[in-house]
Amino acid sequence: MGKNVISTLSITEKGVIEKRSLRTDSSFTCRSMALGKYSRVDGRKSSSCCSTVTIVVFVALCLVGVWMMTSSSVVPITSDVASQENKSEMKTQPSEINGENNNDAGNGGNSNNMVDESSRNDEDKSKQFEDNPGDLTDDATKADTSLNSDQEDKNSKPEETKPEETKPEETEKTIDERQEEKPEEKSEDEKKDNGEDKTDDGKEMKQDGSKNELEKEVEKKGDGVVQTEGKDSEAGDQENKSDDNEKKSDEASGYTKDGQIEEKGEEKKDLDSQQGSGEKKDQSSGEVYPSGAQSELLNETQTQNGAFPTQAAESKSEKEVQKSTGSQNAYNWKLCNTTAGTDYIPCLDNLEAMKNLGSTKHYEHRERHCPDKPPTCLVPLPEGYQRSVEWPTSREKIWYHNVPHTKLAEVKGHQNWVKVSGEYLTFPGGGTQFKHGALHYIDFIQQSVPDIAWGKHSHVVLDVGCGVASFGGFLFERDTLTMSLAPKDEHEAQVQFALERGIPAISAVMGTKRLPYPARVFDSVHCARCRVPWHIEGGKLLLELNRLLRPGGLFVWSATPVYQKLDEDVEIWEAMKKLTKAMCWEVVSITKDTINRVGIATYRKPTSNECYEQRSQNDPPLCEDSDDPNAAWNVPLQACIHKLPADSSERGSQWPEQWPARLEKAPYWLLSSQVGVYGKPAPEDFAADYKHWKNVVNKSYLNGLGIKWSTVRNAMDMRAVYGGLAAALKELNVWVMNVISIDAPDTLPIIYERGLFGIYHDWCESFSTYPRSYDLLHADHIFSKIKKKCNFMALVAEVDRILRPEGKLIVQDNVETLNELESIFKSMKWEIRSTYSRDKQGLLFVQKTMWRPTEAETILYAIA
């Protein structure tokens, strides 16, 4: 038995580990315990050999080993590593923990069973994050990743995190912060081991410098990566994948990853330039943010007051705001308690304002009376509500519980408006004037007036007093777009039935104010026994239709005065003959439909002012030259005729090109001398906008967001500009309500000229539609504008009101606004489906759920 040396460790007064030897008669050797993760600081293996010792010495050695493992303060480390380790300790990804353990083993260090077990567990966990894009199908890379993002959020929790650093804090991270953490996640040594070098990505960002501003916007909004929530941990695990696999995945999804990587490269360059050349990335050593710079990074950027603050400073400030507001439960949602209940429309159900009206003779009580303070509560759901029936089946039937009103079926059932059939409400396609079906009625009109040419000459139609909008619903088969309107009246939910069926409609009444549309935009106007007193008060209401109708456009009127001989009908007919002649309307046709047994009169608006000038009496009078016919927001009606355009280059002097050519071509009256919304000559601006939205829709919306478009029928573009989004969605079974804010450039005439439709609106007020009207809302920089103007939370509540449960919202806006919205939508239990940001602009894609709060808030002005 030879004598061997036992190696022991002791600590000197200077904190240095010394190695001492003891001799023993033992004949066997053993391995010493590893020093934990700090053993790799000096790059040496911490193993020693020992022979058999007495039990006392063995126990002493064990105690020393345990003490050393639990007391990291005795291990001397350099300041550089200390700063790196302290940073990474808070943000370590599971894949990094696994990589660290593997590095220890790979360096030849021996570890005990406990360390080996931990290494194996970490290795198993890291495999959960592995997602080689090259192995995925096209659909998998494009599909909705809301479920995956939830799993990634759960899996990305580090094992060694303290309780206060776990999932709750992680889920509150904003769009910027998840991207911003990436450069700091790994220590310098780990980056060297993995061979990471992203210098090239930073260079790619400079390639955009030579491009014009609109092209940049196209790339920024259309060509970027749609990043699903929770992707940061996944992206971190894919850093070691080959470039070939990344390219395959990018090509399959229709994007490149440059959008995400370039953003980070630009962010690094900004930070480097602020911290001096001595702290820039050293390409030769792979060193990022040496000691001192990293620990002061956020502090330095937070104090920046220049014109271009960094994402780090903005994100840090926003996170602090969210923490302070979130901790106080700032978003305390309540249900709206109103007399209207589940059908509440704030501006149409202001009962207090209605009581104070001096008269209801002109349907003032059906007009908009918006409260001074718009509600911030959420409208309840009808009991038994479920996802709407998809188009085109929805045109024939809808779920009864979604619109549980039967009064209209009882009153109009014999006219085939609507019937109750089990759990459905069915719509046979009839109406008061077309009991035997709308399609026959539509074709009969074209037979009587071939010039109407549904879908070609007449593509945009206004249907006044639409009922349940079967007329507009069946005009889709003739490639014609119809704006249907009817008041919220005693018949219950006419417009709500229409919208639930997937037919465009708006709650409005012809009363004392102009309708919210520009002048000379509708190709045809239709009224089937709409009970509007066209002839009274100097023909004020019919003159409003004259304002909306294109020169040469047709007015189709099928009502009892046309074909019945009752005294009241005869009186109205004579008054209408006199009025239409004085307005210079030409009688095109008066026919009788023998199947439906109704008469139809069709009139044509003149195309010049010649007739007006030859009238013997100026009655109705011509409007003053100062009267702008396009002014339509809360403008009182006047009984006057607006002159027609005389200049051939003026809008309305020519009929638009036939559909669909009019969709893509800039209107003839857009002149190069005019400056467009984006600063280019108007025709070029129009073309660039259309190209931009085609790219966005084709490269992102149709595939990248994972939207099941068969579930989308009713869509709204809350800030439409030229209607480019609606034009890009032309091939889908989707109709788009294009909204032009009253304080935005008035481009609504352009939208109508290209064969689309829309409406003026003030987003500081509620929209004139029923709750749960739209499947998809698109908000392009509308939230940030409203935030500076009026109640931001009221707009959020309004979006919730008009969006259907399981409906989608796409928001494009600045990152600061998106961060705030993301927090708000989470408080409403909405699903955050995708987020993406670049150059301080971003996209947020969310889906509304069925969640409703339990606490109620009584809206006093809406209680009968």
mmCIF file with all atom_site columns, N, CA, C and O in Angstrom, residues 732-771:
data_model
loop_
_atom_site.group_PDB
_atom_site.id
_atom_site.type_symbol
_atom_site.label_atom_id
_atom_site.label_alt_id
_atom_site.label_comp_id
_atom_site.label_asym_id
_atom_site.label_entity_id
_atom_site.label_seq_id
_atom_site.pdbx_PDB_ins_code
_atom_site.Cartn_x
_atom_site.Cartn_y
_atom_site.Cartn_z
_atom_site.occupancy
_atom_site.B_iso_or_equiv
_atom_site.pdbx_formal_charge
_atom_site.auth_seq_id
_atom_site.auth_comp_id
_atom_site.auth_asym_id
_atom_site.auth_atom_id
_atom_site.pdbx_PDB_model_num
ATOM 1   N N  . LEU A 1 732 ? -61.315 38.808 -52.872 1.00 0.00 ? 732 LEU A N  1
ATOM 2   C CA . LEU A 1 732 ? -61.905 38.051 -51.778 1.00 0.00 ? 732 LEU A CA 1
ATOM 3   C C  . LEU A 1 732 ? -63.388 38.389 -51.643 1.00 0.00 ? 732 LEU A C  1
ATOM 4   O O  . LEU A 1 732 ? -63.856 39.419 -52.126 1.00 0.00 ? 732 LEU A O  1
ATOM 5   N N  . ASN A 1 733 ? -64.127 37.519 -50.964 1.00 0.00 ? 733 ASN A N  1
ATOM 6   C CA . ASN A 1 733 ? -65.535 37.786 -50.670 1.00 0.00 ? 733 ASN A CA 1
ATOM 7   C C  . ASN A 1 733 ? -65.648 38.691 -49.447 1.00 0.00 ? 733 ASN A C  1
ATOM 8   O O  . ASN A 1 733 ? -66.253 38.352 -48.440 1.00 0.00 ? 733 ASN A O  1
ATOM 9   N N  . VAL A 1 734 ? -65.031 39.861 -49.569 1.00 0.00 ? 734 VAL A N  1
ATOM 10  C CA . VAL A 1 734 ? -64.967 40.813 -48.467 1.00 0.00 ? 734 VAL A CA 1
ATOM 11  C C  . VAL A 1 734 ? -65.414 42.173 -48.970 1.00 0.00 ? 734 VAL A C  1
ATOM 12  O O  . VAL A 1 734 ? -65.039 42.582 -50.072 1.00 0.00 ? 734 VAL A O  1
ATOM 13  N N  . TRP A 1 735 ? -66.247 42.855 -48.221 1.00 0.00 ? 735 TRP A N  1
ATOM 14  C CA . TRP A 1 735 ? -66.536 44.254 -48.522 1.00 0.00 ? 735 TRP A CA 1
ATOM 15  C C  . TRP A 1 735 ? -65.921 45.117 -47.419 1.00 0.00 ? 735 TRP A C  1
ATOM 16  O O  . TRP A 1 735 ? -65.844 44.707 -46.272 1.00 0.00 ? 735 TRP A O  1
ATOM 17  N N  . VAL A 1 736 ? -65.461 46.307 -47.790 1.00 0.00 ? 736 VAL A N  1
ATOM 18  C CA . VAL A 1 736 ? -64.728 47.166 -46.872 1.00 0.00 ? 736 VAL A CA 1
ATOM 19  C C  . VAL A 1 736 ? -65.433 48.513 -46.744 1.00 0.00 ? 736 VAL A C  1
ATOM 20  O O  . VAL A 1 736 ? -65.693 49.181 -47.758 1.00 0.00 ? 736 VAL A O  1
ATOM 21  N N  . MET A 1 737 ? -65.739 48.902 -45.514 1.00 0.00 ? 737 MET A N  1
ATOM 22  C CA . MET A 1 737 ? -66.233 50.243 -45.226 1.00 0.00 ? 737 MET A CA 1
ATOM 23  C C  . MET A 1 737 ? -65.017 51.149 -45.042 1.00 0.00 ? 737 MET A C  1
ATOM 24  O O  . MET A 1 737 ? -64.296 51.033 -44.045 1.00 0.00 ? 737 MET A O  1
ATOM 25  N N  . ASN A 1 738 ? -64.788 52.023 -46.003 1.00 0.00 ? 738 ASN A N  1
ATOM 26  C CA . ASN A 1 738 ? -63.655 52.942 -45.957 1.00 0.00 ? 738 ASN A CA 1
ATOM 27  C C  . ASN A 1 738 ? -64.059 54.195 -45.189 1.00 0.00 ? 738 ASN A C  1
ATOM 28  O O  . ASN A 1 738 ? -64.975 54.907 -45.595 1.00 0.00 ? 738 ASN A O  1
ATOM 29  N N  . VAL A 1 739 ? -63.366 54.450 -44.096 1.00 0.00 ? 739 VAL A N  1
ATOM 30  C CA . VAL A 1 739 ? -63.699 55.592 -43.248 1.00 0.00 ? 739 VAL A CA 1
ATOM 31  C C  . VAL A 1 739 ? -62.648 56.680 -43.432 1.00 0.00 ? 739 VAL A C  1
ATOM 32  O O  . VAL A 1 739 ? -61.443 56.417 -43.340 1.00 0.00 ? 739 VAL A O  1
ATOM 33  N N  . ILE A 1 740 ? -63.114 57.888 -43.682 1.00 0.00 ? 740 ILE A N  1
ATOM 34  C CA . ILE A 1 740 ? -62.244 59.059 -43.784 1.00 0.00 ? 740 ILE A CA 1
ATOM 35  C C  . ILE A 1 740 ? -62.564 59.972 -42.602 1.00 0.00 ? 740 ILE A C  1
ATOM 36  O O  . ILE A 1 740 ? -63.700 60.443 -42.462 1.00 0.00 ? 740 ILE A O  1
ATOM 37  N N  . SER A 1 741 ? -61.570 60.182 -41.751 1.00 0.00 ? 741 SER A N  1
ATOM 38  C CA . SER A 1 741 ? -61.766 61.044 -40.588 1.00 0.00 ? 741 SER A CA 1
ATOM 39  C C  . SER A 1 741 ? -62.032 62.470 -41.051 1.00 0.00 ? 741 SER A C  1
ATOM 40  O O  . SER A 1 741 ? -61.485 62.929 -42.057 1.00 0.00 ? 741 SER A O  1
ATOM 41  N N  . ILE A 1 742 ? -62.858 63.175 -40.287 1.00 0.00 ? 742 ILE A N  1
ATOM 42  C CA . ILE A 1 742 ? -63.252 64.519 -40.699 1.00 0.00 ? 742 ILE A CA 1
ATOM 43  C C  . ILE A 1 742 ? -62.081 65.500 -40.659 1.00 0.00 ? 742 ILE A C  1
ATOM 44  O O  . ILE A 1 742 ? -62.136 66.552 -41.300 1.00 0.00 ? 742 ILE A O  1
ATOM 45  N N  . ASP A 1 743 ? -61.018 65.160 -39.917 1.00 0.00 ? 743 ASP A N  1
ATOM 46  C CA . ASP A 1 743 ? -59.851 66.043 -39.866 1.00 0.00 ? 743 ASP A CA 1
ATOM 47  C C  . ASP A 1 743 ? -58.707 65.538 -40.742 1.00 0.00 ? 743 ASP A C  1
ATOM 48  O O  . ASP A 1 743 ? -57.578 66.006 -40.625 1.00 0.00 ? 743 ASP A O  1
ATOM 49  N N  . ALA A 1 744 ? -58.998 64.580 -41.628 1.00 0.00 ? 744 ALA A N  1
ATOM 50  C CA . ALA A 1 744 ? -57.999 64.047 -42.553 1.00 0.00 ? 744 ALA A CA 1
ATOM 51  C C  . ALA A 1 744 ? -58.246 64.622 -43.945 1.00 0.00 ? 744 ALA A C  1
ATOM 52  O O  . ALA A 1 744 ? -59.329 65.160 -44.223 1.00 0.00 ? 744 ALA A O  1
ATOM 53  N N  . PRO A 1 745 ? -57.278 64.539 -44.852 1.00 0.00 ? 745 PRO A N  1
ATOM 54  C CA . PRO A 1 745 ? -57.505 64.993 -46.233 1.00 0.00 ? 745 PRO A CA 1
ATOM 55  C C  . PRO A 1 745 ? -58.735 64.314 -46.822 1.00 0.00 ? 745 PRO A C  1
ATOM 56  O O  . PRO A 1 745 ? -58.928 63.100 -46.654 1.00 0.00 ? 745 PRO A O  1
ATOM 57  N N  . ASP A 1 746 ? -59.568 65.082 -47.496 1.00 0.00 ? 746 ASP A N  1
ATOM 58  C CA . ASP A 1 746 ? -60.822 64.557 -48.018 1.00 0.00 ? 746 ASP A CA 1
ATOM 59  C C  . ASP A 1 746 ? -60.579 63.769 -49.298 1.00 0.00 ? 746 ASP A C  1
ATOM 60  O O  . ASP A 1 746 ? -60.693 64.293 -50.409 1.00 0.00 ? 746 ASP A O  1
ATOM 61  N N  . THR A 1 747 ? -60.251 62.512 -49.139 1.00 0.00 ? 747 THR A N  1
ATOM 62  C CA . THR A 1 747 ? -60.000 61.623 -50.278 1.00 0.00 ? 747 THR A CA 1
ATOM 63  C C  . THR A 1 747 ? -61.162 60.679 -50.549 1.00 0.00 ? 747 THR A C  1
ATOM 64  O O  . THR A 1 747 ? -61.052 59.798 -51.399 1.00 0.00 ? 747 THR A O  1
ATOM 65  N N  . LEU A 1 748 ? -62.287 60.864 -49.845 1.00 0.00 ? 748 LEU A N  1
ATOM 66  C CA . LEU A 1 748 ? -63.427 59.961 -50.035 1.00 0.00 ? 748 LEU A CA 1
ATOM 67  C C  . LEU A 1 748 ? -63.973 60.002 -51.459 1.00 0.00 ? 748 LEU A C  1
ATOM 68  O O  . LEU A 1 748 ? -64.379 58.956 -51.988 1.00 0.00 ? 748 LEU A O  1
ATOM 69  N N  . PRO A 1 749 ? -64.017 61.172 -52.135 1.00 0.00 ? 749 PRO A N  1
ATOM 70  C CA . PRO A 1 749 ? -64.455 61.140 -53.544 1.00 0.00 ? 749 PRO A CA 1
ATOM 71  C C  . PRO A 1 749 ? -63.599 60.234 -54.420 1.00 0.00 ? 749 PRO A C  1
ATOM 72  O O  . PRO A 1 749 ? -64.113 59.607 -55.359 1.00 0.00 ? 749 PRO A O  1
ATOM 73  N N  . ILE A 1 750 ? -62.311 60.141 -54.135 1.00 0.00 ? 750 ILE A N  1
ATOM 74  C CA . ILE A 1 750 ? -61.436 59.259 -54.911 1.00 0.00 ? 750 ILE A CA 1
ATOM 75  C C  . ILE A 1 750 ? -61.842 57.809 -54.701 1.00 0.00 ? 750 ILE A C  1
ATOM 76  O O  . ILE A 1 750 ? -61.845 57.000 -55.639 1.00 0.00 ? 750 ILE A O  1
ATOM 77  N N  . ILE A 1 751 ? -62.184 57.459 -53.469 1.00 0.00 ? 751 ILE A N  1
ATOM 78  C CA . ILE A 1 751 ? -62.590 56.087 -53.148 1.00 0.00 ? 751 ILE A CA 1
ATOM 79  C C  . ILE A 1 751 ? -63.838 55.708 -53.935 1.00 0.00 ? 751 ILE A C  1
ATOM 80  O O  . ILE A 1 751 ? -63.925 54.614 -54.523 1.00 0.00 ? 751 ILE A O  1
ATOM 81  N N  . TYR A 1 752 ? -64.818 56.610 -53.994 1.00 0.00 ? 752 TYR A N  1
ATOM 82  C CA . TYR A 1 752 ? -66.033 56.325 -54.767 1.00 0.00 ? 752 TYR A CA 1
ATOM 83  C C  . TYR A 1 752 ? -65.732 56.282 -56.263 1.00 0.00 ? 752 TYR A C  1
ATOM 84  O O  . TYR A 1 752 ? -66.312 55.473 -56.999 1.00 0.00 ? 752 TYR A O  1
ATOM 85  N N  . GLU A 1 753 ? -64.843 57.149 -56.718 1.00 0.00 ? 753 GLU A N  1
ATOM 86  C CA . GLU A 1 753 ? -64.528 57.192 -58.149 1.00 0.00 ? 753 GLU A CA 1
ATOM 87  C C  . GLU A 1 753 ? -63.942 55.867 -58.620 1.00 0.00 ? 753 GLU A C  1
ATOM 88  O O  . GLU A 1 753 ? -64.168 55.457 -59.767 1.00 0.00 ? 753 GLU A O  1
ATOM 89  N N  . ARG A 1 754 ? -63.213 55.164 -57.747 1.00 0.00 ? 754 ARG A N  1
ATOM 90  C CA . ARG A 1 754 ? -62.610 53.899 -58.160 1.00 0.00 ? 754 ARG A CA 1
ATOM 91  C C  . ARG A 1 754 ? -63.533 52.705 -57.929 1.00 0.00 ? 754 ARG A C  1
ATOM 92  O O  . ARG A 1 754 ? -63.115 51.558 -58.067 1.00 0.00 ? 754 ARG A O  1
ATOM 93  N N  . GLY A 1 755 ? -64.820 52.978 -57.603 1.00 0.00 ? 755 GLY A N  1
ATOM 94  C CA . GLY A 1 755 ? -65.809 51.909 -57.501 1.00 0.00 ? 755 GLY A CA 1
ATOM 95  C C  . GLY A 1 755 ? -65.926 51.293 -56.126 1.00 0.00 ? 755 GLY A C  1
ATOM 96  O O  . GLY A 1 755 ? -66.472 50.197 -55.974 1.00 0.00 ? 755 GLY A O  1
ATOM 97  N N  . LEU A 1 756 ? -65.436 51.986 -55.106 1.00 0.00 ? 756 LEU A N  1
ATOM 98  C CA . LEU A 1 756 ? -65.555 51.531 -53.720 1.00 0.00 ? 756 LEU A CA 1
ATOM 99  C C  . LEU A 1 756 ? -66.477 52.495 -52.980 1.00 0.00 ? 756 LEU A C  1
ATOM 100 O O  . LEU A 1 756 ? -66.947 53.474 -53.550 1.00 0.00 ? 756 LEU A O  1
ATOM 101 N N  . PHE A 1 757 ? -66.737 52.209 -51.714 1.00 0.00 ? 757 PHE A N  1
ATOM 102 C CA . PHE A 1 757 ? -67.543 53.163 -50.955 1.00 0.00 ? 757 PHE A CA 1
ATOM 103 C C  . PHE A 1 757 ? -66.972 53.400 -49.570 1.00 0.00 ? 757 PHE A C  1
ATOM 104 O O  . PHE A 1 757 ? -66.062 52.707 -49.118 1.00 0.00 ? 757 PHE A O  1
ATOM 105 N N  . GLY A 1 758 ? -67.474 54.437 -48.915 1.00 0.00 ? 758 GLY A N  1
ATOM 106 C CA . GLY A 1 758 ? -66.991 54.783 -47.591 1.00 0.00 ? 758 GLY A CA 1
ATOM 107 C C  . GLY A 1 758 ? -67.861 55.851 -46.958 1.00 0.00 ? 758 GLY A C  1
ATOM 108 O O  . GLY A 1 758 ? -68.953 56.167 -47.452 1.00 0.00 ? 758 GLY A O  1
ATOM 109 N N  . ILE A 1 759 ? -67.340 56.443 -45.877 1.00 0.00 ? 759 ILE A N  1
ATOM 110 C CA . ILE A 1 759 ? -68.151 57.367 -45.090 1.00 0.00 ? 759 ILE A CA 1
ATOM 111 C C  . ILE A 1 759 ? -67.227 58.296 -44.309 1.00 0.00 ? 759 ILE A C  1
ATOM 112 O O  . ILE A 1 759 ? -66.087 57.934 -43.997 1.00 0.00 ? 759 ILE A O  1
ATOM 113 N N  . TYR A 1 760 ? -67.714 59.491 -44.028 1.00 0.00 ? 760 TYR A N  1
ATOM 114 C CA . TYR A 1 760 ? -66.995 60.401 -43.144 1.00 0.00 ? 760 TYR A CA 1
ATOM 115 C C  . TYR A 1 760 ? -67.325 60.052 -41.692 1.00 0.00 ? 760 TYR A C  1
ATOM 116 O O  . TYR A 1 760 ? -68.447 59.632 -41.379 1.00 0.00 ? 760 TYR A O  1
ATOM 117 N N  . HIS A 1 761 ? -66.349 60.268 -40.815 1.00 0.00 ? 761 HIS A N  1
ATOM 118 C CA . HIS A 1 761 ? -66.617 59.987 -39.404 1.00 0.00 ? 761 HIS A CA 1
ATOM 119 C C  . HIS A 1 761 ? -65.605 60.713 -38.522 1.00 0.00 ? 761 HIS A C  1
ATOM 120 O O  . HIS A 1 761 ? -64.489 61.024 -38.954 1.00 0.00 ? 761 HIS A O  1
ATOM 121 N N  . ASP A 1 762 ? -66.026 60.988 -37.302 1.00 0.00 ? 762 ASP A N  1
ATOM 122 C CA . ASP A 1 762 ? -65.158 61.550 -36.267 1.00 0.00 ? 762 ASP A CA 1
ATOM 123 C C  . ASP A 1 762 ? -64.948 60.463 -35.220 1.00 0.00 ? 762 ASP A C  1
ATOM 124 O O  . ASP A 1 762 ? -65.885 60.080 -34.518 1.00 0.00 ? 762 ASP A O  1
ATOM 125 N N  . TRP A 1 763 ? -63.712 59.971 -35.119 1.00 0.00 ? 763 TRP A N  1
ATOM 126 C CA . TRP A 1 763 ? -63.445 58.853 -34.212 1.00 0.00 ? 763 TRP A CA 1
ATOM 127 C C  . TRP A 1 763 ? -63.424 59.269 -32.745 1.00 0.00 ? 763 TRP A C  1
ATOM 128 O O  . TRP A 1 763 ? -63.166 58.432 -31.877 1.00 0.00 ? 763 TRP A O  1
ATOM 129 N N  . CYS A 1 764 ? -63.709 60.533 -32.455 1.00 0.00 ? 764 CYS A N  1
ATOM 130 C CA . CYS A 1 764 ? -63.949 60.921 -31.064 1.00 0.00 ? 764 CYS A CA 1
ATOM 131 C C  . CYS A 1 764 ? -65.379 60.591 -30.650 1.00 0.00 ? 764 CYS A C  1
ATOM 132 O O  . CYS A 1 764 ? -65.753 60.785 -29.487 1.00 0.00 ? 764 CYS A O  1
ATOM 133 N N  . GLU A 1 765 ? -66.181 60.110 -31.603 1.00 0.00 ? 765 GLU A N  1
ATOM 134 C CA . GLU A 1 765 ? -67.569 59.723 -31.346 1.00 0.00 ? 765 GLU A CA 1
ATOM 135 C C  . GLU A 1 765 ? -67.770 58.269 -31.770 1.00 0.00 ? 765 GLU A C  1
ATOM 136 O O  . GLU A 1 765 ? -66.933 57.684 -32.454 1.00 0.00 ? 765 GLU A O  1
ATOM 137 N N  . SER A 1 766 ? -68.898 57.722 -31.383 1.00 0.00 ? 766 SER A N  1
ATOM 138 C CA . SER A 1 766 ? -69.190 56.336 -31.756 1.00 0.00 ? 766 SER A CA 1
ATOM 139 C C  . SER A 1 766 ? -69.654 56.280 -33.211 1.00 0.00 ? 766 SER A C  1
ATOM 140 O O  . SER A 1 766 ? -70.188 57.243 -33.756 1.00 0.00 ? 766 SER A O  1
ATOM 141 N N  . PHE A 1 767 ? -69.441 55.128 -33.810 1.00 0.00 ? 767 PHE A N  1
ATOM 142 C CA . PHE A 1 767 ? -69.832 54.902 -35.202 1.00 0.00 ? 767 PHE A CA 1
ATOM 143 C C  . PHE A 1 767 ? -71.312 54.523 -35.250 1.00 0.00 ? 767 PHE A C  1
ATOM 144 O O  . PHE A 1 767 ? -71.833 53.888 -34.334 1.00 0.00 ? 767 PHE A O  1
ATOM 145 N N  . SER A 1 768 ? -71.980 54.890 -36.346 1.00 0.00 ? 768 SER A N  1
ATOM 146 C CA . SER A 1 768 ? -73.424 54.632 -36.464 1.00 0.00 ? 768 SER A CA 1
ATOM 147 C C  . SER A 1 768 ? -73.693 53.211 -36.941 1.00 0.00 ? 768 SER A C  1
ATOM 148 O O  . SER A 1 768 ? -74.190 52.992 -38.051 1.00 0.00 ? 768 SER A O  1
ATOM 149 N N  . THR A 1 769 ? -73.349 52.273 -36.104 1.00 0.00 ? 769 THR A N  1
ATOM 150 C CA . THR A 1 769 ? -73.630 50.880 -36.413 1.00 0.00 ? 769 THR A CA 1
ATOM 151 C C  . THR A 1 769 ? -73.896 50.123 -35.130 1.00 0.00 ? 769 THR A C  1
ATOM 152 O O  . THR A 1 769 ? -73.567 50.588 -34.035 1.00 0.00 ? 769 THR A O  1
ATOM 153 N N  . TYR A 1 770 ? -74.492 48.958 -35.276 1.00 0.00 ? 770 TYR A N  1
ATOM 154 C CA . TYR A 1 770 ? -74.807 48.133 -34.117 1.00 0.00 ? 770 TYR A CA 1
ATOM 155 C C  . TYR A 1 770 ? -73.547 47.476 -33.553 1.00 0.00 ? 770 TYR A C  1
ATOM 156 O O  . TYR A 1 770 ? -72.536 47.359 -34.260 1.00 0.00 ? 770 TYR A O  1
ATOM 157 N N  . PRO A 1 771 ? -73.622 47.034 -32.311 1.00 0.00 ? 771 PRO A N  1
ATOM 158 C CA . PRO A 1 771 ? -72.495 46.240 -31.778 1.00 0.00 ? 771 PRO A CA 1
ATOM 159 C C  . PRO A 1 771 ? -72.304 44.967 -32.597 1.00 0.00 ? 771 PRO A C  1
ATOM 160 O O  . PRO A 1 771 ? -73.249 44.460 -33.203 1.00 0.00 ? 771 PRO A O  1
#
